[in-house]
Amino acid sequence: MSRRRQIYEGKAKILYEGPEPGTIIQYFKDDATAFNNQKKGTINGKGVLNNRISEHIFTLLGQIGVPTHFIRRLNMREQLVRQVEIVPIEVIVRNVAAGTLSKRLGIEEGTPLPRTILEYCYKDDALGDPMISDEHIACFGWASQEEMHEISDMAIRVNDFLSGLFAGIGIRLVDFKLEFGRVWENDFSRIILADEISPDGCRLWDMKSNEKLDKDRFRRDLGGEVEAYQEVARRLGLMPEDGGGPDTVLNLDEARKARAKD
Ligand code: 5GP
């Protein structure tokens, strides 16, 4: 690991230079933070689970034609991705009122929204990722209008697909955060989906019990974080039915590959 050049260390991931130009290695940490770094902790095994869950979701999105940065998983905690120029905007997609939307507007958590809402936040930890509008994005040149059309269309497509995927396994996709990046090809740039999609950046509620299966368990001191992430992985078909530790996710995967070769 020491041979590789570290490019960036974030709250939940480290980025290393990849083996070929234009590639990056994403390393998933067990560290968890909330409320703009004011709450810090470790969720043992979270990195392994998020690596696997995000791989699965990005692969499925790629299969329905959503362009993503994902190339392949390398091992338990790392995946190879395309290097992008990150658009400094967090895109929040909301289907049900929760979190800061409920707080800001006084709408009870759990209230279904009559239509999906897209919100944008400026990616800046020092400022606490403040909410912005299209006007700010255009004014400060963070993305062009054309790029914002691509981004919002893609966010809606991702939401439609993921809402269905999770509904099929008894999970309500309440809200989630997406990040996008630019890739350059012959002087032209296009937008692709970047970062990760995992219970760290989604609100996932069990449809029957409304139990939270996401990072709100950490944010709100509910406990059972790893068990919740494991449950998401299990329902996605990434864990054996009889449970097991986070390592089992990958062992199962390797076992499947080995069986396929036989
Ligand atoms: P809220 O604005 O209600 O705090 O968050 C809305 C959704 O976006 C939640 O699913 C939350 O997990 C996700 N989200 C918002 N900001 C961040 C962030 O900085 N990091 C991560 N991991 N998720 C975020």
PDB file of N, CA and C and ligand atoms in Angstrom, residues 11-12 33 35-36 90-94 98-102 104 109 119 121 123 125 129 174-179 195-196 198-204 214-216 219-220, ligand 1:
ATOM      1  N   LYS A  11     -13.821  11.328   4.316  1.00  0.00           N
ATOM      2  CA  LYS A  11     -14.335  10.862   5.592  1.00  0.00           C
ATOM      3  C   LYS A  11     -14.475   9.336   5.617  1.00  0.00           C
ATOM      4  N   ALA A  12     -14.899   8.776   4.489  1.00  0.00           N
ATOM      5  CA  ALA A  12     -15.148   7.327   4.472  1.00  0.00           C
ATOM      6  C   ALA A  12     -14.298   6.580   3.452  1.00  0.00           C
ATOM      7  N   THR A  33     -18.563   9.358   9.922  1.00  0.00           N
ATOM      8  CA  THR A  33     -18.712  10.707  10.484  1.00  0.00           C
ATOM      9  C   THR A  33     -20.135  11.176  10.231  1.00  0.00           C
ATOM     10  N   PHE A  35     -22.903  14.850  10.872  1.00  0.00           N
ATOM     11  CA  PHE A  35     -23.081  16.258  11.260  1.00  0.00           C
ATOM     12  C   PHE A  35     -21.804  17.059  10.996  1.00  0.00           C
ATOM     13  N   ASN A  36     -21.370  16.985   9.731  1.00  0.00           N
ATOM     14  CA  ASN A  36     -20.200  17.740   9.303  1.00  0.00           C
ATOM     15  C   ASN A  36     -18.990  17.491  10.204  1.00  0.00           C
ATOM     16  N   GLU A  90     -23.374  18.037  -4.509  1.00  0.00           N
ATOM     17  CA  GLU A  90     -24.025  16.819  -4.047  1.00  0.00           C
ATOM     18  C   GLU A  90     -25.480  16.895  -4.474  1.00  0.00           C
ATOM     19  N   VAL A  91     -25.924  15.855  -5.144  1.00  0.00           N
ATOM     20  CA  VAL A  91     -27.323  15.824  -5.605  1.00  0.00           C
ATOM     21  C   VAL A  91     -28.107  14.952  -4.630  1.00  0.00           C
ATOM     22  N   ILE A  92     -29.104  15.527  -3.996  1.00  0.00           N
ATOM     23  CA  ILE A  92     -29.932  14.771  -3.049  1.00  0.00           C
ATOM     24  C   ILE A  92     -31.264  14.481  -3.728  1.00  0.00           C
ATOM     25  N   VAL A  93     -31.643  13.224  -3.704  1.00  0.00           N
ATOM     26  CA  VAL A  93     -32.921  12.807  -4.292  1.00  0.00           C
ATOM     27  C   VAL A  93     -33.821  12.375  -3.139  1.00  0.00           C
ATOM     28  N   ARG A  94     -35.038  12.927  -3.085  1.00  0.00           N
ATOM     29  CA  ARG A  94     -35.929  12.612  -1.961  1.00  0.00           C
ATOM     30  C   ARG A  94     -37.288  12.098  -2.451  1.00  0.00           C
ATOM     31  N   ALA A  98     -37.646  13.365   5.276  1.00  0.00           N
ATOM     32  CA  ALA A  98     -36.779  12.890   6.369  1.00  0.00           C
ATOM     33  C   ALA A  98     -35.632  13.877   6.520  1.00  0.00           C
ATOM     34  N   GLY A  99     -34.841  13.691   7.571  1.00  0.00           N
ATOM     35  CA  GLY A  99     -33.595  14.436   7.746  1.00  0.00           C
ATOM     36  C   GLY A  99     -33.762  15.946   7.676  1.00  0.00           C
ATOM     37  N   THR A 100     -32.851  16.570   6.923  1.00  0.00           N
ATOM     38  CA  THR A 100     -32.830  18.040   6.909  1.00  0.00           C
ATOM     39  C   THR A 100     -34.070  18.631   6.240  1.00  0.00           C
ATOM     40  N   LEU A 101     -34.707  17.890   5.341  1.00  0.00           N
ATOM     41  CA  LEU A 101     -35.928  18.417   4.716  1.00  0.00           C
ATOM     42  C   LEU A 101     -37.026  18.555   5.776  1.00  0.00           C
ATOM     43  N   SER A 102     -37.155  17.522   6.613  1.00  0.00           N
ATOM     44  CA  SER A 102     -38.178  17.553   7.665  1.00  0.00           C
ATOM     45  C   SER A 102     -37.897  18.684   8.647  1.00  0.00           C
ATOM     46  N   ARG A 104     -36.045  21.442   8.135  1.00  0.00           N
ATOM     47  CA  ARG A 104     -36.130  22.770   7.508  1.00  0.00           C
ATOM     48  C   ARG A 104     -37.569  23.213   7.319  1.00  0.00           C
ATOM     49  N   GLU A 109     -41.275  13.343   9.530  1.00  0.00           N
ATOM     50  CA  GLU A 109     -40.485  12.289   8.875  1.00  0.00           C
ATOM     51  C   GLU A 109     -41.408  11.139   8.496  1.00  0.00           C
ATOM     52  N   GLU A 119     -32.453  18.104  -4.739  1.00  0.00           N
ATOM     53  CA  GLU A 119     -31.821  19.259  -4.095  1.00  0.00           C
ATOM     54  C   GLU A 119     -30.344  19.243  -4.433  1.00  0.00           C
ATOM     55  N   CYS A 121     -26.401  20.546  -3.124  1.00  0.00           N
ATOM     56  CA  CYS A 121     -25.570  21.145  -2.079  1.00  0.00           C
ATOM     57  C   CYS A 121     -24.183  21.379  -2.651  1.00  0.00           C
ATOM     58  N   LYS A 123     -20.392  21.132  -2.492  1.00  0.00           N
ATOM     59  CA  LYS A 123     -19.478  20.223  -1.780  1.00  0.00           C
ATOM     60  C   LYS A 123     -18.350  21.020  -1.145  1.00  0.00           C
ATOM     61  N   ASP A 125     -16.734  20.926   2.832  1.00  0.00           N
ATOM     62  CA  ASP A 125     -16.834  20.520   4.241  1.00  0.00           C
ATOM     63  C   ASP A 125     -16.754  21.715   5.186  1.00  0.00           C
ATOM     64  N   ASP A 129     -21.371  21.843   3.476  1.00  0.00           N
ATOM     65  CA  ASP A 129     -22.142  21.466   2.278  1.00  0.00           C
ATOM     66  C   ASP A 129     -23.473  22.238   2.181  1.00  0.00           C
ATOM     67  N   VAL A 174     -35.898   6.116   0.839  1.00  0.00           N
ATOM     68  CA  VAL A 174     -36.442   7.390   1.328  1.00  0.00           C
ATOM     69  C   VAL A 174     -35.746   8.559   0.632  1.00  0.00           C
ATOM     70  N   ASP A 175     -34.417   8.553   0.673  1.00  0.00           N
ATOM     71  CA  ASP A 175     -33.627   9.599  -0.003  1.00  0.00           C
ATOM     72  C   ASP A 175     -32.199   9.114  -0.166  1.00  0.00           C
ATOM     73  N   PHE A 176     -31.446   9.795  -0.978  1.00  0.00           N
ATOM     74  CA  PHE A 176     -30.035   9.428  -1.152  1.00  0.00           C
ATOM     75  C   PHE A 176     -29.269  10.560  -1.807  1.00  0.00           C
ATOM     76  N   LYS A 177     -27.929  10.420  -1.748  1.00  0.00           N
ATOM     77  CA  LYS A 177     -27.040  11.436  -2.297  1.00  0.00           C
ATOM     78  C   LYS A 177     -26.227  10.849  -3.452  1.00  0.00           C
ATOM     79  N   LEU A 178     -26.105  11.608  -4.519  1.00  0.00           N
ATOM     80  CA  LEU A 178     -25.281  11.184  -5.661  1.00  0.00           C
ATOM     81  C   LEU A 178     -24.207  12.229  -5.924  1.00  0.00           C
ATOM     82  N   GLU A 179     -23.092  11.753  -6.497  1.00  0.00           N
ATOM     83  CA  GLU A 179     -22.069  12.690  -6.975  1.00  0.00           C
ATOM     84  C   GLU A 179     -21.724  12.326  -8.408  1.00  0.00           C
ATOM     85  N   ASP A 195     -18.372   8.451  -7.181  1.00  0.00           N
ATOM     86  CA  ASP A 195     -18.472   8.225  -5.732  1.00  0.00           C
ATOM     87  C   ASP A 195     -18.974   6.812  -5.411  1.00  0.00           C
ATOM     88  N   GLU A 196     -19.981   6.674  -4.591  1.00  0.00           N
ATOM     89  CA  GLU A 196     -20.484   5.366  -4.173  1.00  0.00           C
ATOM     90  C   GLU A 196     -21.983   5.462  -3.912  1.00  0.00           C
ATOM     91  N   SER A 198     -24.343   3.512  -1.202  1.00  0.00           N
ATOM     92  CA  SER A 198     -24.308   2.530  -0.103  1.00  0.00           C
ATOM     93  C   SER A 198     -25.183   3.074   1.028  1.00  0.00           C
ATOM     94  N   PRO A 199     -25.396   2.279   2.080  1.00  0.00           N
ATOM     95  CA  PRO A 199     -26.222   2.783   3.194  1.00  0.00           C
ATOM     96  C   PRO A 199     -25.619   4.008   3.885  1.00  0.00           C
ATOM     97  N   ASP A 200     -24.374   4.362   3.578  1.00  0.00           N
ATOM     98  CA  ASP A 200     -23.783   5.592   4.125  1.00  0.00           C
ATOM     99  C   ASP A 200     -24.475   6.838   3.578  1.00  0.00           C
ATOM    100  N   GLY A 201     -24.915   6.774   2.337  1.00  0.00           N
ATOM    101  CA  GLY A 201     -25.463   7.975   1.687  1.00  0.00           C
ATOM    102  C   GLY A 201     -26.905   7.823   1.249  1.00  0.00           C
ATOM    103  N   CYS A 202     -27.587   6.815   1.804  1.00  0.00           N
ATOM    104  CA  CYS A 202     -29.006   6.592   1.455  1.00  0.00           C
ATOM    105  C   CYS A 202     -29.799   6.461   2.751  1.00  0.00           C
ATOM    106  N   ARG A 203     -31.068   6.808   2.730  1.00  0.00           N
ATOM    107  CA  ARG A 203     -31.957   6.386   3.824  1.00  0.00           C
ATOM    108  C   ARG A 203     -32.767   5.214   3.304  1.00  0.00           C
ATOM    109  N   LEU A 204     -32.625   4.090   3.992  1.00  0.00           N
ATOM    110  CA  LEU A 204     -33.266   2.842   3.587  1.00  0.00           C
ATOM    111  C   LEU A 204     -34.102   2.347   4.762  1.00  0.00           C
ATOM    112  N   ASP A 214     -29.629   2.083   7.617  1.00  0.00           N
ATOM    113  CA  ASP A 214     -28.671   3.003   6.988  1.00  0.00           C
ATOM    114  C   ASP A 214     -27.892   3.772   8.058  1.00  0.00           C
ATOM    115  N   LYS A 215     -27.165   4.783   7.606  1.00  0.00           N
ATOM    116  CA  LYS A 215     -26.255   5.495   8.514  1.00  0.00           C
ATOM    117  C   LYS A 215     -26.983   6.296   9.596  1.00  0.00           C
ATOM    118  N   ASP A 216     -28.274   6.485   9.460  1.00  0.00           N
ATOM    119  CA  ASP A 216     -29.009   7.146  10.547  1.00  0.00           C
ATOM    120  C   ASP A 216     -28.881   6.355  11.853  1.00  0.00           C
ATOM    121  N   ARG A 219     -25.871   8.055  13.096  1.00  0.00           N
ATOM    122  CA  ARG A 219     -26.137   9.480  13.352  1.00  0.00           C
ATOM    123  C   ARG A 219     -27.012   9.663  14.589  1.00  0.00           C
ATOM    124  N   ARG A 220     -27.987   8.766  14.779  1.00  0.00           N
ATOM    125  CA  ARG A 220     -28.973   8.938  15.851  1.00  0.00           C
ATOM    126  C   ARG A 220     -28.732   7.998  17.030  1.00  0.00           C
TER     127      ARG A 220
HETATM  128  P1  5GP B   1     -30.121  15.084   4.742  1.00  0.00           P
HETATM  129  O1  5GP B   1     -30.000  16.346   3.901  1.00  0.00           O
HETATM  130  O2  5GP B   1     -31.527  14.802   5.113  1.00  0.00           O
HETATM  131  O3  5GP B   1     -29.159  15.068   5.883  1.00  0.00           O
HETATM  132  O4  5GP B   1     -29.610  13.903   3.781  1.00  0.00           O
HETATM  133  C1  5GP B   1     -30.355  13.484   2.661  1.00  0.00           C
HETATM  134  C2  5GP B   1     -29.740  12.194   2.114  1.00  0.00           C
HETATM  135  O5  5GP B   1     -28.483  12.466   1.526  1.00  0.00           O
HETATM  136  C3  5GP B   1     -29.488  11.129   3.170  1.00  0.00           C
HETATM  137  O6  5GP B   1     -29.745   9.873   2.606  1.00  0.00           O
HETATM  138  C4  5GP B   1     -28.014  11.254   3.497  1.00  0.00           C
HETATM  139  O7  5GP B   1     -27.453  10.008   3.835  1.00  0.00           O
HETATM  140  C5  5GP B   1     -27.442  11.770   2.186  1.00  0.00           C
HETATM  141  N1  5GP B   1     -26.362  12.736   2.400  1.00  0.00           N
HETATM  142  C6  5GP B   1     -26.436  14.083   2.438  1.00  0.00           C
HETATM  143  N2  5GP B   1     -25.234  14.639   2.640  1.00  0.00           N
HETATM  144  C7  5GP B   1     -24.362  13.628   2.723  1.00  0.00           C
HETATM  145  C8  5GP B   1     -22.938  13.539   2.927  1.00  0.00           C
HETATM  146  O8  5GP B   1     -22.215  14.547   3.033  1.00  0.00           O
HETATM  147  N3  5GP B   1     -22.405  12.296   2.999  1.00  0.00           N
HETATM  148  C9  5GP B   1     -23.163  11.158   2.863  1.00  0.00           C
HETATM  149  N4  5GP B   1     -22.577   9.966   2.961  1.00  0.00           N
HETATM  150  N5  5GP B   1     -24.495  11.214   2.643  1.00  0.00           N
HETATM  151  C10 5GP B   1     -25.086  12.413   2.581  1.00  0.00           C
END
